[in-house]
CSV table of C-alpha atoms in Angstrom, one decimal:
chain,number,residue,atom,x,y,z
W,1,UNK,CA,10.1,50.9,-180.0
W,2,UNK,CA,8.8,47.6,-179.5
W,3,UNK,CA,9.7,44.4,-181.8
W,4,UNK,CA,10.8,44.3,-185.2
W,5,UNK,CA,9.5,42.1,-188.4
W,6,UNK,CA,11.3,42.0,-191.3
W,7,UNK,CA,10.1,40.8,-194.6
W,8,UNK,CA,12.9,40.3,-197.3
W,9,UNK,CA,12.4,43.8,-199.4
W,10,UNK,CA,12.5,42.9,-203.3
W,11,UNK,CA,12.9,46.4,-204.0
W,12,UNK,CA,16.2,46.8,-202.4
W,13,UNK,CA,17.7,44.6,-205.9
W,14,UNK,CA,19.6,46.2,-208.0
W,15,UNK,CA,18.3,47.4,-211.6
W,16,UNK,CA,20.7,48.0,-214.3
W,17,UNK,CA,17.7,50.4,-216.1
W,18,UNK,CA,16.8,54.5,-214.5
W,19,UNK,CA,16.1,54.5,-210.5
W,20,UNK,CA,12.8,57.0,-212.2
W,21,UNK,CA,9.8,55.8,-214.0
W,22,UNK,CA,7.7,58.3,-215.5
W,23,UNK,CA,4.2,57.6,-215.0
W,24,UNK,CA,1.8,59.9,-217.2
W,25,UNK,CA,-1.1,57.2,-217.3
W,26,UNK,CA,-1.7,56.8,-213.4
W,27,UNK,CA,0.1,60.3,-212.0
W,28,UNK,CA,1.5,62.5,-214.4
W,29,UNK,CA,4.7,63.2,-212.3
W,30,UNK,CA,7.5,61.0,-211.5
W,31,UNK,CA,8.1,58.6,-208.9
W,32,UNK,CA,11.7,58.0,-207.4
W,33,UNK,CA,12.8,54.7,-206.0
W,34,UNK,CA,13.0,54.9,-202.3
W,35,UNK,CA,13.0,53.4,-198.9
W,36,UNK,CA,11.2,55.6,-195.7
W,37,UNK,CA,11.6,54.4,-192.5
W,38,UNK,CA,9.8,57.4,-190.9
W,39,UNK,CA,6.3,56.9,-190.3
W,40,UNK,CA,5.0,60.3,-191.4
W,41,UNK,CA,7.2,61.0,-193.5
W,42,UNK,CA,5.6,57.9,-195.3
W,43,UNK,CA,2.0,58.7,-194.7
W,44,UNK,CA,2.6,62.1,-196.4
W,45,UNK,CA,4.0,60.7,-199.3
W,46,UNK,CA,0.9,58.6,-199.9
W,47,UNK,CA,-1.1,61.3,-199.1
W,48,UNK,CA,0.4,63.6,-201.8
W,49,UNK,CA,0.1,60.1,-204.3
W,50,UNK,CA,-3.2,59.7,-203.6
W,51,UNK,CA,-4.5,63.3,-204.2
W,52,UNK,CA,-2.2,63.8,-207.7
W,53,UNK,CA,-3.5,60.8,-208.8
W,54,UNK,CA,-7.3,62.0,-208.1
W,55,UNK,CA,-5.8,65.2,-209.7
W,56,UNK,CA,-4.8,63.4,-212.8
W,57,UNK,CA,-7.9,61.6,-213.3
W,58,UNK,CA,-10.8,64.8,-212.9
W,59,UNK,CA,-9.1,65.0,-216.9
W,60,UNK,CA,-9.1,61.9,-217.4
W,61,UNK,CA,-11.4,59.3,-218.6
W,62,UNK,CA,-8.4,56.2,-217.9
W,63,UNK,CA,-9.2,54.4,-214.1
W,64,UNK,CA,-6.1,52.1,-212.6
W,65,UNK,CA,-6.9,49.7,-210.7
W,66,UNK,CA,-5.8,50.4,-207.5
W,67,UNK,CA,-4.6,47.2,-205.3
W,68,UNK,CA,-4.1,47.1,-201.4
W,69,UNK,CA,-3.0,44.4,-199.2
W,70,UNK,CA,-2.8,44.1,-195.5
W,71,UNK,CA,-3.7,43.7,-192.0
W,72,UNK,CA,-6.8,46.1,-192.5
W,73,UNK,CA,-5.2,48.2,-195.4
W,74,UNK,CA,-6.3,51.9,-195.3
W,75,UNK,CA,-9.4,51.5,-196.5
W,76,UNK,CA,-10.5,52.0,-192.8
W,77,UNK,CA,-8.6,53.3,-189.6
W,78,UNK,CA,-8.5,53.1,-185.8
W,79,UNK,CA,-7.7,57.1,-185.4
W,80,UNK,CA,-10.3,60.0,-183.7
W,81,UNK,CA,-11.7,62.5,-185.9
W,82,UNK,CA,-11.2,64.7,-183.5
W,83,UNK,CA,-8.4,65.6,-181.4
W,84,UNK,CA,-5.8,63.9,-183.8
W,85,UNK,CA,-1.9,64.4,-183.9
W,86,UNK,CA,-0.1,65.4,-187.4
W,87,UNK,CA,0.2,61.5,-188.1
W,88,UNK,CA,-3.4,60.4,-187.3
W,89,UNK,CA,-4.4,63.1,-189.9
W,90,UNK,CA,-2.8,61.7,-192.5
W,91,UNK,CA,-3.9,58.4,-192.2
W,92,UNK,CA,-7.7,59.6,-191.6
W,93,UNK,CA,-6.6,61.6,-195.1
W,94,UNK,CA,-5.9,58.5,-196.3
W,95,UNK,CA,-8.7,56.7,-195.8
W,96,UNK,CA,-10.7,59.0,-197.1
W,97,UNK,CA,-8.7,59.3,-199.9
W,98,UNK,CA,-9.4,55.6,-200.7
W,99,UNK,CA,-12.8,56.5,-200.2
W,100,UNK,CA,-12.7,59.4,-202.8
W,101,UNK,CA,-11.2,56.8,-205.0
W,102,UNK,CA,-14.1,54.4,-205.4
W,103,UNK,CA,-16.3,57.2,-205.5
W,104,UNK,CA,-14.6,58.2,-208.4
W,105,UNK,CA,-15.4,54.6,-209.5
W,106,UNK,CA,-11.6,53.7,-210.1
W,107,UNK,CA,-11.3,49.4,-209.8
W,108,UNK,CA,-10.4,49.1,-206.2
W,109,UNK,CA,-9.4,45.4,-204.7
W,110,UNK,CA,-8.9,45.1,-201.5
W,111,UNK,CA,-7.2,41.9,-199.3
W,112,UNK,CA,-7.2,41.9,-195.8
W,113,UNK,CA,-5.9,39.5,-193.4
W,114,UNK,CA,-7.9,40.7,-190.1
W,115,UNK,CA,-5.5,38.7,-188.0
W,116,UNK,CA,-7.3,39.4,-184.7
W,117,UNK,CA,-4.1,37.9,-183.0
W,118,UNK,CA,-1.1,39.6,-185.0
W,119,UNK,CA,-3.4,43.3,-184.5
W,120,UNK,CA,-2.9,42.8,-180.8
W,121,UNK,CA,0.8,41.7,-180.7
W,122,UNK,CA,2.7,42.8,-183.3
W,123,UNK,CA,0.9,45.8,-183.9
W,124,UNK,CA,0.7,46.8,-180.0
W,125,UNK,CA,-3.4,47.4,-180.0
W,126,UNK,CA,-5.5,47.7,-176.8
W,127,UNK,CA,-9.1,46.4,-177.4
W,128,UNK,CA,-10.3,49.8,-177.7
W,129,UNK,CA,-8.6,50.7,-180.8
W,130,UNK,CA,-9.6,47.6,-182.1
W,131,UNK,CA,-13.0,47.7,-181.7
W,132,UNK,CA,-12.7,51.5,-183.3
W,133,UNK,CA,-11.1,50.0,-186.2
W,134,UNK,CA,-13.2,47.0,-186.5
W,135,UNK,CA,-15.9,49.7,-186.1
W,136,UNK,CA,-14.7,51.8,-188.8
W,137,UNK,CA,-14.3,48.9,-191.2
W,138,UNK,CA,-17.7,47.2,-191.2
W,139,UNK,CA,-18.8,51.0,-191.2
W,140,UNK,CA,-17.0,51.6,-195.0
W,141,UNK,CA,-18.0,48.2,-196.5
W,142,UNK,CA,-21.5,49.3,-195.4
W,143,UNK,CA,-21.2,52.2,-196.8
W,144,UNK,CA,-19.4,51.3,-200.0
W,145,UNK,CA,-19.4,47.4,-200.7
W,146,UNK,CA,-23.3,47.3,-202.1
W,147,UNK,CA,-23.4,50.8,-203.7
W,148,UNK,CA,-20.0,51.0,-205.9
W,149,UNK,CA,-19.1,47.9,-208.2
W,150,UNK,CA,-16.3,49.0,-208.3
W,151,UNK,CA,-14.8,47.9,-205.0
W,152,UNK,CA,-13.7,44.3,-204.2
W,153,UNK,CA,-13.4,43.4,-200.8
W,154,UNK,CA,-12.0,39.8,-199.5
W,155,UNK,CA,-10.5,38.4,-196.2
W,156,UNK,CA,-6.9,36.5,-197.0
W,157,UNK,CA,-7.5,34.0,-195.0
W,158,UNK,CA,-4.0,32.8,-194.8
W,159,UNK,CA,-2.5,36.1,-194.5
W,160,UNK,CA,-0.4,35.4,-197.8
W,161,UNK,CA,0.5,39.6,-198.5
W,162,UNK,CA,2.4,41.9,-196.5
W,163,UNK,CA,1.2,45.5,-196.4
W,164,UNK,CA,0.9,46.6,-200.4
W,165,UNK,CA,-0.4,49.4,-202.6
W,166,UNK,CA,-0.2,49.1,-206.1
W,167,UNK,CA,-1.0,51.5,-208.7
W,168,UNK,CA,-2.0,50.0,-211.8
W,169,UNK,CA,1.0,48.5,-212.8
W,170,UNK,CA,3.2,51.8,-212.4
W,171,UNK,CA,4.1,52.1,-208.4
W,172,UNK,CA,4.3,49.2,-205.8
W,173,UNK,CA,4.4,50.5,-202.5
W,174,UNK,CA,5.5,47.6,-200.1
W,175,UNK,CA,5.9,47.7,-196.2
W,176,UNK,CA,9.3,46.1,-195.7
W,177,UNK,CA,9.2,46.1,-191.5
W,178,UNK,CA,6.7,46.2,-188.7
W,179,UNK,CA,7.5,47.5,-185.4
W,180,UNK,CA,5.3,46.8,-182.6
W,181,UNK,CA,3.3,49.9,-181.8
W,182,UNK,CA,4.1,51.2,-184.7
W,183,UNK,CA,3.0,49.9,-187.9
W,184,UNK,CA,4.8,49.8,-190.9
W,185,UNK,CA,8.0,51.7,-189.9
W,186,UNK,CA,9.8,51.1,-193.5
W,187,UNK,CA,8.5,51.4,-196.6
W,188,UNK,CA,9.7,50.8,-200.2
W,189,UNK,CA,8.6,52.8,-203.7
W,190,UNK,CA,9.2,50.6,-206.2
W,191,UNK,CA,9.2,51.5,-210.1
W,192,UNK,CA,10.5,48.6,-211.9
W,193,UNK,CA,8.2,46.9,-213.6
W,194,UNK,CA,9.1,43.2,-213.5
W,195,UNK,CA,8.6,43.8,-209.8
W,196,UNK,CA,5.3,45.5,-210.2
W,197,UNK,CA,4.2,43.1,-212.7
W,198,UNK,CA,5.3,40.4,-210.6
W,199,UNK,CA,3.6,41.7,-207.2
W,200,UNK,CA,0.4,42.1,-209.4
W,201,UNK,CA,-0.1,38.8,-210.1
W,202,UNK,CA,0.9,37.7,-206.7
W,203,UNK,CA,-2.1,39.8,-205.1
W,204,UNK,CA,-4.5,38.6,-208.2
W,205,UNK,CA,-3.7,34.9,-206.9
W,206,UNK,CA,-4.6,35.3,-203.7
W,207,UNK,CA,-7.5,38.0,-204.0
W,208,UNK,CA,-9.5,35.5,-206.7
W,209,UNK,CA,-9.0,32.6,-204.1
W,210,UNK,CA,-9.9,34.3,-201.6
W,211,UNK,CA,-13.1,36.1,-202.9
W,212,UNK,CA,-14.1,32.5,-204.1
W,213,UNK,CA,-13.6,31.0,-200.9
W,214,UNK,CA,-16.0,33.6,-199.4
W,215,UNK,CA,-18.6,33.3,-202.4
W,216,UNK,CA,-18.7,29.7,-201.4
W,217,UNK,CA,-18.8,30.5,-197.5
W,218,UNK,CA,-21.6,33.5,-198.1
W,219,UNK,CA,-23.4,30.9,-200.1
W,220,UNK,CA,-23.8,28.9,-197.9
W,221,UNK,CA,-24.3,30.3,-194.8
W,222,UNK,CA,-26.7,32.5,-196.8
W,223,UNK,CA,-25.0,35.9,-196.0
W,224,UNK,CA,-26.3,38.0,-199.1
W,225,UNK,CA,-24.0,40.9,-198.1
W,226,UNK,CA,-19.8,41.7,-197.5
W,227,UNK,CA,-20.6,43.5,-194.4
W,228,UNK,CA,-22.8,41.0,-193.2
W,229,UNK,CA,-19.8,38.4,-194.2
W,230,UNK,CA,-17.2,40.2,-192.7
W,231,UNK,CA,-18.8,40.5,-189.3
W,232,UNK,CA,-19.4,36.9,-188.7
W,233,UNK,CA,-16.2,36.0,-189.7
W,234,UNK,CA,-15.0,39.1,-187.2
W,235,UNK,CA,-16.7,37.3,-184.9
W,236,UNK,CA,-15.5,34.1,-184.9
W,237,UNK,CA,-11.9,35.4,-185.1
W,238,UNK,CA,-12.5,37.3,-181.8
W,239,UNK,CA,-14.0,34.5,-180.1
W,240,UNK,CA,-11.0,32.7,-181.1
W,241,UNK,CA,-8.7,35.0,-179.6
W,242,UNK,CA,-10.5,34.6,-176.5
W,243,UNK,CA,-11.4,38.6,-177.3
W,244,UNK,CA,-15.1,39.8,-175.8
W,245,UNK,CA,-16.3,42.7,-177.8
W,246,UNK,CA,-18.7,44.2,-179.7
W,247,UNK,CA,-18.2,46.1,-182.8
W,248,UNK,CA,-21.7,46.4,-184.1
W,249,UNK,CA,-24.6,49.0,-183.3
């Protein structure tokens, strides 16, 4: 299966209050504590998250704010729309459950690293799925970034944050291991709240230094737009990686 990256999981501490948080403001049902280490398995269970918590809010006027951290986060994705296995269909669900989320004008934030380099090794991509999934991404910030306030994009530009999803401050979802070829191959659902609270202001600190850093950067290199930003600094990535390729009409 490829290599194996482990990042110390918080959520494995033990809690002396209920392994169960009820969470009636972001989901209406309850969330156990849990580790998967199968991928679909994992992508089905943010799948079924995502769309009770769009459930949830068609009666409701209450929006969390919904965090995610990551390589590219599922905001976009490198899978076919056509011809795709039971596992790329749930992450293209995914994505465009995130999609459905800022239509639905809920605070999304969202940090990615884009580490050109780690993409490549530890995550086992050929240049073609890359470019799809570089593709995809500059595709959704055109598509979202300048028409819903809602949505905050930035690039972490020390790659501070392992994969997260945070819902409000009621579920952290946090990638534990990375297996090359693989992706996040264990995952952690995490209820307590000093460890969501904790993990909130962790991504807030590096999200409002990042998105200053690139105000600063856009500013100057007079780059009015976050698709327009993103590219060039695509760009320069790739050319550092000594990767040729065009991800651009």
């Amino acid at each position: 299966m490829g290599d194996t990256f482990i990042v110390l999981p918080p959520a494995l501490r033990t809690y002396p209050e209920a392994s169960e948080a009820a969470l009636p403001s972001d989901l209406g049902l309850r969330i156990e504590r849990r580790l998967i280490s199968e991928v679909n398995e994992r992508a089905m269970v943010n799948v079924d998250i995502l769309e009770r918590l769009l459930a949830v809010g068609r009666n409701s006027a209450q929006r969390s704010t919904i965090r995610l951290a990551g390589l590219f986060t599922s905001f976009s994705s490198s899978r076919e729309t056509s011809g795709a296995n039971d596992y790329d269909a749930l992450m293209l669900r995914e994505r465009e459950l995130i999609s459905e989320l800022i239509r639905r004008h809920y605070d999304v934030r969202i940090l990615a690293s884009l580490d050109i380099p780690m993409v490549l090794s530890s995550w086992g991509y050929d240049e073609g799925r890359l470019q799809h999934r570089l593709f995809d991404l500059i595709e959704q910030l055109q598509r979202f970034s300048e028409n819903y306030q809602n949505l905050q994009f930035a690039v972490d530009t020390h790659n501070r944050l392992a994969g997260q999803f945070i819902i409000g401050n009621s579920l952290l979802i946090h990638s534990l291991v990375t297996t090359t070829g693989v992706g996040y191959s264990m995952t952690a659902y995490e209820t307590n709240l000093v460890e969501i609270e904790n993990a909130v202001r962790t991504f807030d600190d590096a999200f409002e230094a990042s998105l200053s850093l690139s105000y600063g950067i856009r500013k100057a290199m007079r780059l009015e737009s976050v698709a327009g930003y993103t590219v060039t600094l695509l760009r320069s990535r790739l050319e550092h990686a000594g990767v040729n390729l065009d991800f651009t009409d």
